[in-house]
Amino acid sequence: MQDDDFSIFWRNDAHAQGLFCDLLARSEQDAYDDAFLMQLAAYREAAPTSERADIFAAKYLLHHGDAENAAVCAERAREKRPLNYEIWKILAVAYKALYREMDSIDMQGLAYGLYLAPKLALSLTPSNLQEGLGRLTIALGHSLYAPTSESRAYVENGALCFRHDVFLGEALPLTMPAGSARFWSAVYTENAFLSDHSRLMEGLRHQESFIGYGHRDFLFDLQKATEVRGTAKIELPPGEEAILPIAGTVINQPLSVTTESLGTKEAYLGKWAFSFFRFSESATLHASEDAPYAVGTPIRLGHDPQRRKLVLNLFVDGLSWAVARSYAATHLPNVMRFFSRGVIFDQHFSTSEYTLPAHPAIETGYYPHHTQIFNEKAGYELPLHMTTIAEQMKAQGYYCAAPLASTHGVSHGVMRGFDRLIATGWTLNSVNAVDSAIRHLTAFDEADLFLFLHINDAHPYDALDFKFDTAVETHIPLAERIFNQKAPASAVRLPSLYIHQEQYLERIRQVDRNLGQLLSYLEQHFNEDEYLVNLYSDHGISIFNRNNTDAVDVISENSTCAAWMMRGAGVPEGRIVHDLTSTVDIYPTLGHLCGFPVNDDIDGCLPAIFGGTARDAAYSMSMFPGQTYKLAVRNHGHVLRLETREVLDEDGTVDFTDARVRIYPRGHELDENYAEDSADLRKFFYPRARDFVREIANNGEFWPAMRAARPTWFGGQL
């Protein structure tokens, strides 16, 4: 595909492309004959790693009535390209023919959610109605901020309908590993009347204003739980103690609790609100069968010397280390004081420019083109074989909880390993995070804890419609307070306005002030060998870029140089690491320090300071459907920058023919006056960049139906 002398970055295989086009033309004419098979065999030989051969094979088999083998081929293709319209259509038909109705619903939902076609054809019985409607809702991709949904499926008068709604007082219909309960969705109530928020939600759950905006400040309590009617048995081995979360579904719901020592006592539950009960012996729970109640996963008490008492992940959204590094002494004194006794990674880069693809990469150790979470419109769930950090920690015996987490991305499965999520669409500020964390540490101090806090104070937002901190608005000159901005901009493409920059600096100062309280609490209540604290960000920011034009560089160092600091058991003291690291390296590092197994095929690697091997390059990319694909490959001295001419397709593929490729010294990215070219630079960067994009490249082969649905992306050309 490429010349050995590195004179050309990418060259498509014209022979394979020609065979693909021929197969496509034949399939559009339903010409699934012997000649089609001969062409397919030739295409498999020419493109042995392409999923497109399996798609054509599945089309052939389905045409000839072999749904079983068609499903096998399509499933094999979907492992490589899970967000592909052609695959969804094949599997929807094949699964229905194989009486796999729920799986067919998933495929139909994915296709209809993006393309409004083909028309939904559901065959649901009363026994599987709710499950099927729930799975359809998630697959449609309109539940990005779960448990809220912009388009929840329901049946009225025998017809399929959709409305704004909240999954509340029920399980979220997400895929979970064998043996794991689903998240049961409740309102978050702490030191308050148990059913007040549920009463409020009854009036809000179908309102467009709440689902669109109001949910941002609402806290949900998502806990792994099983819904019960009538009686539930709680088995507890002698000598053990456990805490049990229990939630009701009606106001002041009576619950009888029977133990050998206490006999039968009565408690009361709130509607859609969890309460906690401590058990030191087996028990029987009973409530009227008129209303169900939810029994959470028991929280086992007791410390194990093989575990840390606390492993804490502090996810500071949008903290650019390239920017914060210069302000660390003045704006992050508490954070720097704490982590100066640990390790600070100074050349740490995110895989992506924004949260949706970056967070799964952190949680799994796989790049976004392997997790396939890059399209916020698609209701895609992380495959079960990609075990998350929380799942690994749960397997180690930790009680895994997120005292403050985002509802964004829950439906993608990234948070499935946690026992509990206190989740919100917006209110992720460090004040709430620290308070919630200390409450949690106090409440569950007898268990070994893995905690996750998502903090978004520093994350910048558009000055056009955002209320800035009063301390910012009162201190900047009027000329900087008033600006001419006609159209809104996404967070990753914000212009370098002074008010954006001052807001950012003020917010990281607040993050530091509040985290300082939490970090001091840890030092006061834990020995150094009892905890591990891991602070990191998912991406940087654009607002300090030198370029003050509309052409914002979304994968600049400011946008992708992320924070990563560690302190605690097993972490060297007082080290600043200048080796290149990536956000996918966090996963194997925690595996090393916490003792969980790490798959050989992950993209992350253990940093040299922990006994691993130093990276020779770090990769950051922008993979957004409808926009050009962009890649930065950095070593210590230089960076290769690539941008495709074509835009990324909905399935995450793009044509790399005529991609613009340049190499620059670090610090001078995209400055043509500094562009460098030499045989040695190409020899280093080209093979690495080629290997990285190989699974994204489509060889100029695309599916017309997908492009027809997005004519503005492709200039109307099919």
XYZ file of C-alpha atoms in Angstrom:
718
model
C 0.000 0.000 0.000
C 2.863 2.375 0.750
C 6.326 2.811 -0.779
C 9.204 1.403 1.199
C 11.210 4.582 0.773
C 8.617 6.568 2.722
C 8.135 8.991 -0.155
C 4.350 8.671 0.091
C 2.332 8.469 3.269
C -0.668 6.575 1.923
C -1.736 4.944 -1.313
C -5.032 3.082 -1.678
C -5.190 -0.365 -3.219
C -6.848 0.308 -6.573
C -7.341 -3.413 -7.306
C -9.272 -4.027 -4.070
C -11.273 -0.844 -4.604
C -12.310 -2.007 -8.073
C -13.454 -5.371 -6.747
C -15.458 -3.641 -4.008
C -17.214 -1.381 -6.502
C -18.108 -4.382 -8.648
C -19.519 -6.277 -5.661
C -21.462 -3.190 -4.615
C -23.017 -2.840 -8.063
C -23.966 -6.520 -8.129
C -25.504 -6.355 -4.636
C -27.579 -3.300 -5.574
C -29.010 -5.378 -8.448
C -29.551 -8.416 -6.188
C -27.190 -10.331 -8.491
C -26.126 -12.839 -5.853
C -24.956 -15.556 -8.228
C -21.815 -17.598 -8.863
C -20.090 -14.624 -10.459
C -20.718 -12.678 -7.251
C -19.041 -15.438 -5.241
C -16.027 -15.427 -7.545
C -15.637 -11.675 -7.138
C -16.073 -12.026 -3.393
C -13.297 -14.615 -3.223
C -11.023 -12.293 -5.184
C -11.899 -9.392 -2.879
C -11.161 -11.462 0.245
C -7.742 -12.240 -1.163
C -7.091 -8.598 -2.034
C -8.408 -7.208 1.295
C -8.129 -10.009 3.872
C -8.623 -7.726 6.895
C -11.597 -5.782 5.567
C -14.976 -6.218 7.244
C -16.590 -5.372 3.912
C -15.977 -8.887 2.571
C -17.992 -10.319 5.458
C -20.775 -7.820 4.793
C -21.028 -8.940 1.181
C -20.946 -12.581 2.267
C -23.767 -11.909 4.752
C -25.815 -10.191 2.030
C -25.349 -13.202 -0.237
C -26.317 -15.695 2.457
C -29.340 -13.701 3.575
C -30.530 -13.420 -0.012
C -30.387 -17.201 -0.270
C -32.284 -17.744 2.981
C -29.363 -18.742 5.205
C -30.023 -16.399 8.120
C -27.864 -18.380 10.551
C -24.641 -18.094 8.567
C -25.525 -14.585 7.445
C -25.633 -13.619 11.125
C -22.242 -15.267 11.707
C -20.636 -13.251 8.896
C -22.347 -10.006 9.908
C -21.385 -10.456 13.560
C -17.773 -10.983 12.517
C -17.979 -7.752 10.505
C -19.580 -5.940 13.435
C -16.660 -6.824 15.700
C -14.533 -4.634 13.447
C -17.126 -2.014 12.504
C -19.988 -1.915 15.026
C -21.461 1.403 13.823
C -22.218 0.361 10.268
C -25.660 0.764 8.705
C -25.272 -2.159 6.300
C -24.405 -4.510 9.151
C -27.341 -3.313 11.253
C -29.805 -3.936 8.415
C -28.487 -7.461 7.814
C -28.525 -8.418 11.485
C -31.988 -6.951 12.066
C -33.402 -9.289 9.415
C -31.233 -12.294 10.302
C -31.961 -12.089 14.036
C -35.692 -11.825 13.430
C -35.532 -14.925 11.210
C -33.653 -16.729 13.994
C -36.266 -15.696 16.598
C -33.730 -13.458 18.377
C -36.234 -10.664 18.726
C -34.366 -8.615 21.349
C -31.183 -8.622 19.292
C -33.171 -7.637 16.213
C -34.650 -4.731 18.158
C -31.147 -3.521 19.045
C -30.123 -3.476 15.391
C -33.337 -1.825 14.264
C -32.945 0.826 16.948
C -29.377 1.620 15.946
C -30.367 1.984 12.291
C -33.525 3.971 12.918
C -31.875 6.228 15.494
C -29.339 7.503 12.961
C -31.178 7.197 9.676
C -34.930 6.911 10.460
C -34.876 3.816 8.258
C -35.784 1.086 7.770
C -39.205 1.346 9.373
C -39.319 -0.315 12.777
C -40.911 -3.773 12.760
C -41.243 -5.112 16.316
C -42.859 -8.381 17.383
C -43.265 -8.004 21.120
C -45.316 -10.115 23.478
C -46.596 -8.955 26.886
C -43.751 -10.912 28.524
C -40.981 -9.111 26.675
C -42.685 -5.792 25.960
C -40.945 -3.646 28.578
C -37.531 -5.175 27.951
C -37.903 -4.713 24.214
C -39.071 -1.112 24.477
C -36.237 -0.321 26.876
C -33.591 -1.809 24.633
C -35.058 0.008 21.641
C -34.891 3.301 23.551
C -31.211 2.858 24.373
C -30.351 1.698 20.847
C -31.975 4.764 19.304
C -29.159 6.832 20.814
C -31.447 9.444 22.348
C -30.510 8.636 25.948
C -27.031 10.120 26.046
C -27.735 11.545 29.512
C -29.222 8.385 31.010
C -31.505 7.918 32.893
C -33.184 10.717 30.915
C -34.342 10.014 27.381
C -35.336 12.413 24.632
C -37.290 9.662 22.902
C -38.476 6.816 25.079
C -40.478 4.107 23.338
C -43.894 3.084 24.632
C -47.049 1.495 23.263
C -50.398 3.260 23.269
C -53.516 1.794 21.717
C -51.387 -0.831 20.033
C -49.147 1.743 18.340
C -45.447 2.397 18.951
C -44.968 5.935 20.282
C -42.119 8.049 21.657
C -41.980 10.722 24.359
C -39.631 12.543 26.707
C -39.149 10.502 29.843
C -36.875 9.338 32.640
C -36.011 5.762 33.526
C -37.001 6.066 37.164
C -38.017 3.495 39.734
C -36.832 0.783 37.372
C -33.694 -0.799 35.966
C -31.812 0.862 33.145
C -31.987 -1.524 30.158
C -28.214 -1.672 29.697
C -26.117 -4.736 28.939
C -24.318 -6.078 31.998
C -21.827 -8.927 32.434
C -23.123 -12.253 33.668
C -23.867 -12.156 37.377
C -24.224 -8.382 37.598
C -27.461 -6.611 38.387
C -28.480 -3.606 36.343
C -28.519 -0.045 37.610
C -31.807 0.649 39.333
C -32.606 4.304 38.809
C -33.570 6.409 41.817
C -33.494 10.032 42.901
C -30.625 11.101 45.133
C -31.765 11.960 48.636
C -29.465 12.825 51.517
C -30.584 14.334 54.823
C -33.928 15.215 53.266
C -37.502 13.983 53.016
C -37.388 10.653 51.235
C -40.093 11.200 48.659
C -39.923 14.924 47.906
C -37.793 14.524 44.798
C -39.950 11.676 43.515
C -43.027 13.867 43.824
C -41.200 16.532 41.856
C -40.153 14.075 39.174
C -43.704 12.875 38.614
C -44.534 16.319 37.260
C -41.329 16.823 35.300
C -40.464 13.510 33.700
C -42.334 14.075 30.439
C -41.507 17.749 30.001
C -39.252 18.672 27.115
C -37.747 21.508 29.152
C -36.664 19.120 31.897
C -35.244 16.470 29.568
C -33.503 19.099 27.469
C -32.157 21.361 30.201
C -33.582 20.938 33.678
C -32.036 17.532 34.297
C -28.587 19.126 34.324
C -28.961 20.137 37.970
C -30.797 17.031 39.124
C -28.989 14.271 41.007
C -29.848 10.649 40.303
C -28.841 7.686 42.459
C -28.066 4.693 40.234
C -27.320 1.543 42.192
C -26.919 -2.091 41.214
C -30.124 -3.625 42.512
C -32.774 -6.253 41.859
C -36.459 -5.452 41.894
C -38.504 -7.658 44.227
C -42.190 -8.235 44.841
C -43.107 -9.772 48.140
C -40.289 -11.565 49.957
C -36.504 -11.401 49.576
C -33.914 -13.477 51.437
C -30.633 -11.895 52.530
C -28.008 -14.540 53.215
C -25.045 -13.446 55.294
C -22.311 -15.833 56.487
C -21.829 -15.982 60.270
C -19.494 -13.317 61.547
C -19.855 -11.077 58.499
C -21.544 -7.720 58.274
C -22.942 -5.928 55.270
C -24.773 -2.749 54.347
C -27.792 -3.136 52.104
C -29.296 -0.360 49.955
C -33.080 -0.667 49.614
C -35.466 1.600 47.679
C -39.248 1.738 47.555
C -41.639 2.543 44.739
C -44.444 4.181 46.730
C -44.384 6.900 49.373
C -43.754 5.602 52.918
C -43.726 2.015 51.696
C -43.817 -0.412 54.663
C -41.058 -3.035 54.726
C -40.938 -5.884 57.252
C -37.447 -7.000 58.269
C -37.075 -10.315 60.068
C -33.873 -11.601 61.706
C -33.257 -14.314 64.268
C -32.119 -11.884 66.938
C -34.620 -9.044 66.331
C -37.680 -10.923 65.231
C -39.847 -8.875 62.851
C -39.567 -5.114 62.741
C -41.078 -2.604 60.316
C -39.223 0.050 58.363
C -40.417 2.573 55.813
C -39.022 3.277 52.367
C -39.149 6.366 50.199
C -40.467 6.369 46.666
C -37.564 5.912 44.195
C -35.039 6.683 46.924
C -32.404 4.386 48.425
C -31.961 3.987 52.170
C -29.199 1.933 53.795
C -29.577 -0.836 56.366
C -26.780 -2.567 58.265
C -27.053 -6.335 58.738
C -24.959 -8.608 60.933
C -27.036 -11.738 60.277
C -29.238 -13.231 57.565
C -32.610 -11.593 57.129
C -35.940 -11.835 55.375
C -37.492 -8.763 53.777
C -41.175 -8.528 52.966
C -43.489 -5.930 51.482
C -46.926 -6.041 49.968
C -46.894 -7.517 46.470
C -48.934 -4.530 45.338
C -45.718 -2.545 44.887
C -42.164 -3.731 44.200
C -39.028 -2.578 45.985
C -35.361 -2.670 44.956
C -32.706 -4.553 46.916
C -29.193 -3.418 46.180
C -25.967 -5.383 46.045
C -24.724 -5.999 49.627
C -21.716 -3.899 50.606
C -19.400 -6.280 52.449
C -17.551 -4.788 55.401
C -14.009 -5.533 56.459
C -10.550 -4.651 55.153
C -8.285 -7.017 53.261
C -4.497 -6.564 53.556
C -4.208 -7.417 49.841
C -6.184 -4.307 48.976
C -5.794 -0.604 49.644
C -8.364 0.905 51.967
C -8.953 3.555 49.322
C -8.217 3.924 45.625
C -9.450 7.307 44.465
C -9.669 8.452 40.838
C -10.059 12.230 40.473
C -11.234 12.979 36.948
C -10.743 16.738 36.408
C -12.484 17.324 33.093
C -10.689 19.649 30.696
C -7.590 20.311 32.824
C -4.919 21.124 30.253
C -1.498 20.433 31.687
C 0.106 22.454 28.871
C -1.730 25.477 30.288
C -1.935 24.606 33.993
C 1.771 23.793 34.194
C 2.562 27.523 33.965
C 0.078 28.383 36.705
C 0.654 25.400 38.975
C 2.409 27.278 41.786
C -0.169 30.073 41.985
C -3.414 28.384 40.978
C -2.905 24.752 42.047
C -0.865 25.006 45.279
C -2.837 22.361 47.212
C -2.803 19.875 44.363
C 0.895 20.411 43.727
C 1.769 20.148 47.422
C -0.027 16.827 47.676
C 1.287 15.246 44.484
C 4.829 16.564 44.952
C 5.107 13.534 47.247
C 4.163 11.286 44.354
C 4.612 11.256 40.584
C 3.659 13.996 38.125
C 3.663 13.085 34.436
C 4.795 16.136 32.500
C 4.390 14.873 28.917
C 0.978 13.243 29.116
C -1.409 13.324 26.152
C -5.052 12.485 25.678
C -6.210 10.267 22.863
C -8.934 12.772 21.968
C -10.015 16.375 22.165
C -13.293 15.847 24.055
C -14.861 13.646 26.690
C -17.066 11.186 24.804
C -14.197 9.228 23.170
C -11.528 10.150 25.728
C -13.200 8.776 28.856
C -13.745 5.193 27.544
C -10.110 5.129 26.433
C -9.041 5.884 30.004
C -11.396 3.319 31.490
C -10.365 0.486 29.148
C -6.830 1.205 27.913
C -8.029 1.057 24.271
C -7.886 3.857 21.706
C -11.241 5.295 20.529
C -11.127 3.470 17.207
C -11.026 0.258 19.243
C -13.688 1.149 21.827
C -15.729 2.539 18.910
C -17.249 5.163 21.196
C -16.875 8.272 19.074
C -20.385 8.927 17.714
C -22.659 10.584 20.267
C -25.702 9.963 18.066
C -25.372 6.175 18.224
C -26.711 4.058 21.085
C -23.639 1.848 21.147
C -22.499 0.014 24.285
C -18.921 -0.852 25.079
C -18.373 -4.563 24.340
C -18.255 -6.764 27.411
C -14.813 -8.152 26.600
C -13.374 -4.678 27.192
C -13.220 -4.809 30.955
C -13.312 -1.393 32.605
C -11.208 -0.234 35.555
C -14.236 -0.352 37.864
C -15.055 -3.907 36.768
C -11.495 -4.926 37.546
C -11.593 -3.246 40.944
C -14.946 -4.851 41.733
C -13.424 -8.254 40.948
C -10.666 -7.411 43.449
C -13.269 -7.009 46.189
C -13.636 -3.225 46.323
C -16.905 -1.429 46.835
C -16.938 0.670 43.674
C -18.806 3.957 43.799
C -18.822 7.314 42.074
C -19.920 9.889 44.668
C -20.233 12.320 41.764
C -20.397 11.204 38.143
C -21.801 12.450 34.863
C -24.946 10.941 33.382
C -23.252 11.570 30.027
C -22.041 8.263 28.642
C -23.721 5.965 31.184
C -25.699 4.430 28.327
C -22.408 3.593 26.553
C -21.495 1.145 29.336
C -18.353 2.949 30.456
C -19.606 3.111 34.080
C -21.091 -0.388 34.261
C -18.533 -1.670 36.775
C -19.661 0.615 39.606
C -22.005 -0.433 42.365
C -23.315 3.095 42.742
C -23.357 6.307 40.711
C -24.526 9.632 42.098
C -24.985 11.140 38.680
C -25.930 14.464 37.165
C -25.873 16.071 33.752
C -24.186 19.247 34.877
C -23.630 19.874 38.609
C -20.168 18.308 38.680
C -18.432 21.098 40.517
C -15.655 20.356 42.971
C -17.613 21.690 45.969
C -20.283 19.024 45.503
C -17.708 16.384 44.591
C -15.613 16.896 47.709
C -18.620 17.022 50.023
C -20.078 13.869 48.484
C -16.717 12.074 48.643
C -16.168 12.846 52.320
C -19.739 11.789 53.102
C -19.047 8.523 51.306
C -15.708 7.966 53.032
C -17.360 8.540 56.399
C -20.320 6.271 55.657
C -18.414 3.333 54.181
C -15.134 3.543 56.094
C -15.335 -0.151 57.033
C -15.103 -1.281 53.396
C -12.229 -1.157 50.918
C -13.254 1.552 48.481
C -12.668 2.368 44.854
C -14.073 5.858 44.311
C -14.439 7.984 41.197
C -15.138 11.719 41.121
C -15.943 13.583 37.918
C -15.197 17.297 38.305
C -15.937 19.775 35.515
C -15.304 23.190 37.115
C -12.452 23.908 34.734
C -14.249 22.811 31.581
C -14.796 25.928 29.432
C -18.123 26.845 27.883
C -19.248 29.295 25.262
C -19.295 32.958 26.318
C -22.324 33.528 24.092
C -24.791 31.883 26.491
C -22.848 31.073 29.648
C -22.885 32.862 33.022
C -19.311 33.289 34.182
C -18.108 33.447 37.761
C -18.902 36.730 39.420
C -15.238 37.052 40.407
C -14.383 36.988 36.707
C -17.075 39.391 35.550
C -16.209 41.980 38.218
C -12.487 42.076 37.507
C -12.111 42.187 33.753
C -12.242 45.456 31.786
C -15.449 46.298 29.943
C -13.689 45.962 26.597
C -12.978 42.305 27.409
C -16.418 41.730 28.907
C -18.220 42.762 25.729
C -17.377 40.784 22.619
C -18.730 40.264 19.156
C -19.719 36.630 18.772
C -22.615 35.873 16.484
C -22.840 32.074 16.613
C -22.351 29.512 19.395
C -19.203 27.396 19.439
C -18.599 23.937 20.829
C -16.408 23.650 23.906
C -13.488 22.239 21.895
C -13.624 25.090 19.374
C -13.896 28.110 21.641
C -12.038 31.197 20.496
C -9.179 32.599 22.558
C -11.207 35.309 24.272
C -9.780 36.934 27.388
C -12.971 36.171 29.327
C -12.633 32.465 28.438
C -9.075 32.442 29.723
C -9.844 34.288 32.947
C -12.814 32.028 33.637
C -10.590 28.991 33.173
C -7.922 30.270 35.550
C -10.492 31.184 38.174
C -12.093 27.769 37.962
C -8.865 25.805 38.334
C -8.147 27.969 41.372
C -11.513 26.867 42.790
C -10.839 23.240 41.933
C -7.598 23.458 43.852
C -9.204 25.124 46.859
C -11.870 22.450 47.130
C -9.668 19.462 46.325
C -7.250 20.724 48.937
C -9.902 19.986 51.569
C -10.319 16.427 50.314
C -6.594 15.770 50.009
C -6.001 17.049 53.551
C -8.788 14.769 54.772
C -7.013 11.791 53.208
C -3.706 12.684 54.844
C -5.426 12.983 58.215
C -7.407 9.732 58.026
C -5.176 7.336 56.082
C -1.611 6.160 56.275
C 0.459 6.602 53.120
C 0.386 2.862 52.388
C -3.400 2.649 52.780
C -4.442 4.759 49.794
C -3.734 5.452 46.146
C -4.853 8.736 44.598
C -4.916 9.160 40.846
C -5.688 12.602 39.368
C -6.100 12.923 35.611
C -7.921 14.818 32.904
C -9.482 13.618 29.690
C -8.369 16.441 27.404
C -7.146 20.026 27.348
C -8.574 23.272 25.970
C -8.270 25.462 22.903
C -8.737 28.875 24.464
C -5.050 29.544 25.050
C -4.026 28.674 21.495
C -1.922 31.276 19.765
C -4.214 31.275 16.741
C -7.061 33.679 17.482
C -9.021 32.892 14.323
C -11.962 30.661 13.595
C -9.555 27.890 12.634
C -9.187 26.374 16.094
C -6.638 23.572 16.340
C -8.545 20.886 18.246
C -5.546 18.558 18.673
C -2.969 21.155 19.604
C -0.832 20.596 22.667
C -3.105 22.891 24.656
C -6.103 20.812 23.576
C -4.610 17.373 24.160
C -1.853 17.690 26.797
C -3.668 16.354 29.845
C -2.913 16.180 33.565
C -1.875 12.963 35.321
C -0.585 12.726 38.884
C -0.403 9.862 41.363
C 0.429 9.433 45.027
C 0.178 6.618 47.531
C 1.068 2.976 47.994
C 3.498 1.746 45.358
C 4.089 5.192 43.840
C 7.644 6.635 43.920
C 7.964 9.850 45.883
C 8.867 13.248 44.489
C 9.269 12.408 40.808
C 8.464 14.442 37.710
C 8.328 12.107 34.719
C 9.277 13.561 31.343
C 8.634 10.348 29.409
C 5.739 10.473 26.971
C 2.552 8.945 28.346
C -0.993 8.550 27.057
C -4.376 8.443 28.762
C -4.638 4.772 27.734
C -1.650 4.136 30.033
C -3.697 4.855 33.160
C -5.418 1.466 32.898
C -2.280 -0.749 32.944
C -0.743 1.466 35.633
C -3.671 0.891 37.975
C -3.522 -2.787 37.055
C 0.115 -2.855 38.144
C -0.508 -0.993 41.406
C -3.807 -2.673 42.343
C -3.058 -6.186 41.134
C -5.675 -6.714 38.464
C -4.878 -8.490 35.168
C -4.321 -6.480 31.996
C -5.073 -7.887 28.547
C -2.152 -8.134 26.169
C -4.069 -6.434 23.370
C -4.741 -3.111 25.075
C -3.215 0.011 23.566
C -1.895 1.369 26.844
C 1.498 0.498 28.261
C 3.003 0.620 31.729
C 5.257 3.676 32.156
C 8.957 3.065 32.729
C 8.827 4.518 36.231
C 6.677 1.541 37.249
C 8.876 -1.000 35.511
C 7.411 -0.746 32.034
C 8.810 0.667 28.820
C 8.884 4.322 27.862
C 6.774 5.312 24.864
C 8.494 6.493 21.723
C 5.355 8.353 20.603
C 2.008 9.581 21.906
C -1.115 9.685 19.693
C -3.974 12.184 19.775
C -6.781 12.220 17.251
C -10.037 13.914 16.384
C -12.524 11.313 15.199
C -15.848 13.069 14.681
C -18.346 11.998 11.979
C -18.855 14.668 9.357
C -15.504 16.314 10.047
C -12.068 15.602 8.692
C -10.012 13.078 10.623
C -7.016 14.618 12.381
C -4.025 12.944 13.997
C -1.027 14.138 15.987
C 1.878 11.749 16.586
C 4.345 13.292 19.027
C 7.792 12.349 20.202
C 9.912 14.576 22.388
C 11.215 16.741 19.568
C 8.710 16.645 16.743
C 5.087 16.048 15.841
C 3.527 14.571 12.725
C 0.240 16.283 11.909
C -2.232 14.631 9.545
C -5.617 15.771 8.269
C -7.699 13.932 5.696
C -9.327 15.600 2.711
C -12.484 13.532 3.151
C -14.700 13.646 6.267
C -15.125 10.752 8.658
C -18.047 8.495 7.820
C -20.656 7.502 10.382
C -18.950 4.130 10.884
C -15.614 5.691 11.832
C -13.791 5.165 8.527
C -12.243 7.659 6.149
C -10.202 7.756 2.954
C -6.564 8.648 3.615
C -5.733 9.302 -0.032
C -4.454 12.862 -0.380
C -4.318 13.326 3.378
C -2.228 16.345 4.282
C 0.810 15.234 6.286
C 3.454 17.532 7.743
C 6.147 17.231 10.410
C 6.925 20.136 12.725
C 9.155 20.780 15.737
C 7.205 20.613 18.981
C 6.005 24.111 19.852
C 5.485 25.107 16.212
C 2.626 22.866 15.119
C 0.892 23.853 11.868
C 3.323 26.728 11.352
C 4.424 26.217 7.774
C 7.518 28.321 8.365
C 8.792 25.561 10.650
C 7.701 22.477 8.677
C 10.506 19.924 8.369
C 11.046 17.011 6.037
C 13.797 14.430 6.052
C 14.245 10.732 5.409
C 14.942 10.143 9.111
C 11.808 11.971 10.284
C 9.635 10.134 7.773
C 11.237 6.835 8.707
C 10.290 7.406 12.338
C 6.792 8.894 11.936
C 5.289 7.344 8.811
C 5.227 3.674 9.936
C 3.793 4.636 13.327
C 1.092 6.852 11.862
C 0.228 4.270 9.194
C -0.147 1.498 11.745
C -2.307 3.727 13.921
C -4.798 4.632 11.165
C -4.814 1.301 9.342
C -8.090 0.183 10.966
C -9.690 3.552 10.225
C -8.782 3.642 6.531
C -11.555 2.564 4.153
C -9.456 2.338 0.989
C -11.867 4.752 -0.701
C -14.673 2.181 -0.300
C -17.928 3.403 1.168
C -21.610 2.473 1.471
C -23.870 4.755 -0.576
C -26.819 4.433 1.824
C -24.788 5.929 4.646
C -23.639 8.854 2.542
C -27.098 9.436 1.115
C -28.322 10.037 4.672
C -25.719 12.798 5.199
C -25.558 14.680 1.856
C -24.266 17.889 3.443
C -21.177 16.041 4.660
C -20.207 14.702 1.267
C -21.375 17.394 -1.126
C -24.249 15.237 -2.302
C -21.861 12.785 -3.965
C -22.678 9.122 -3.605
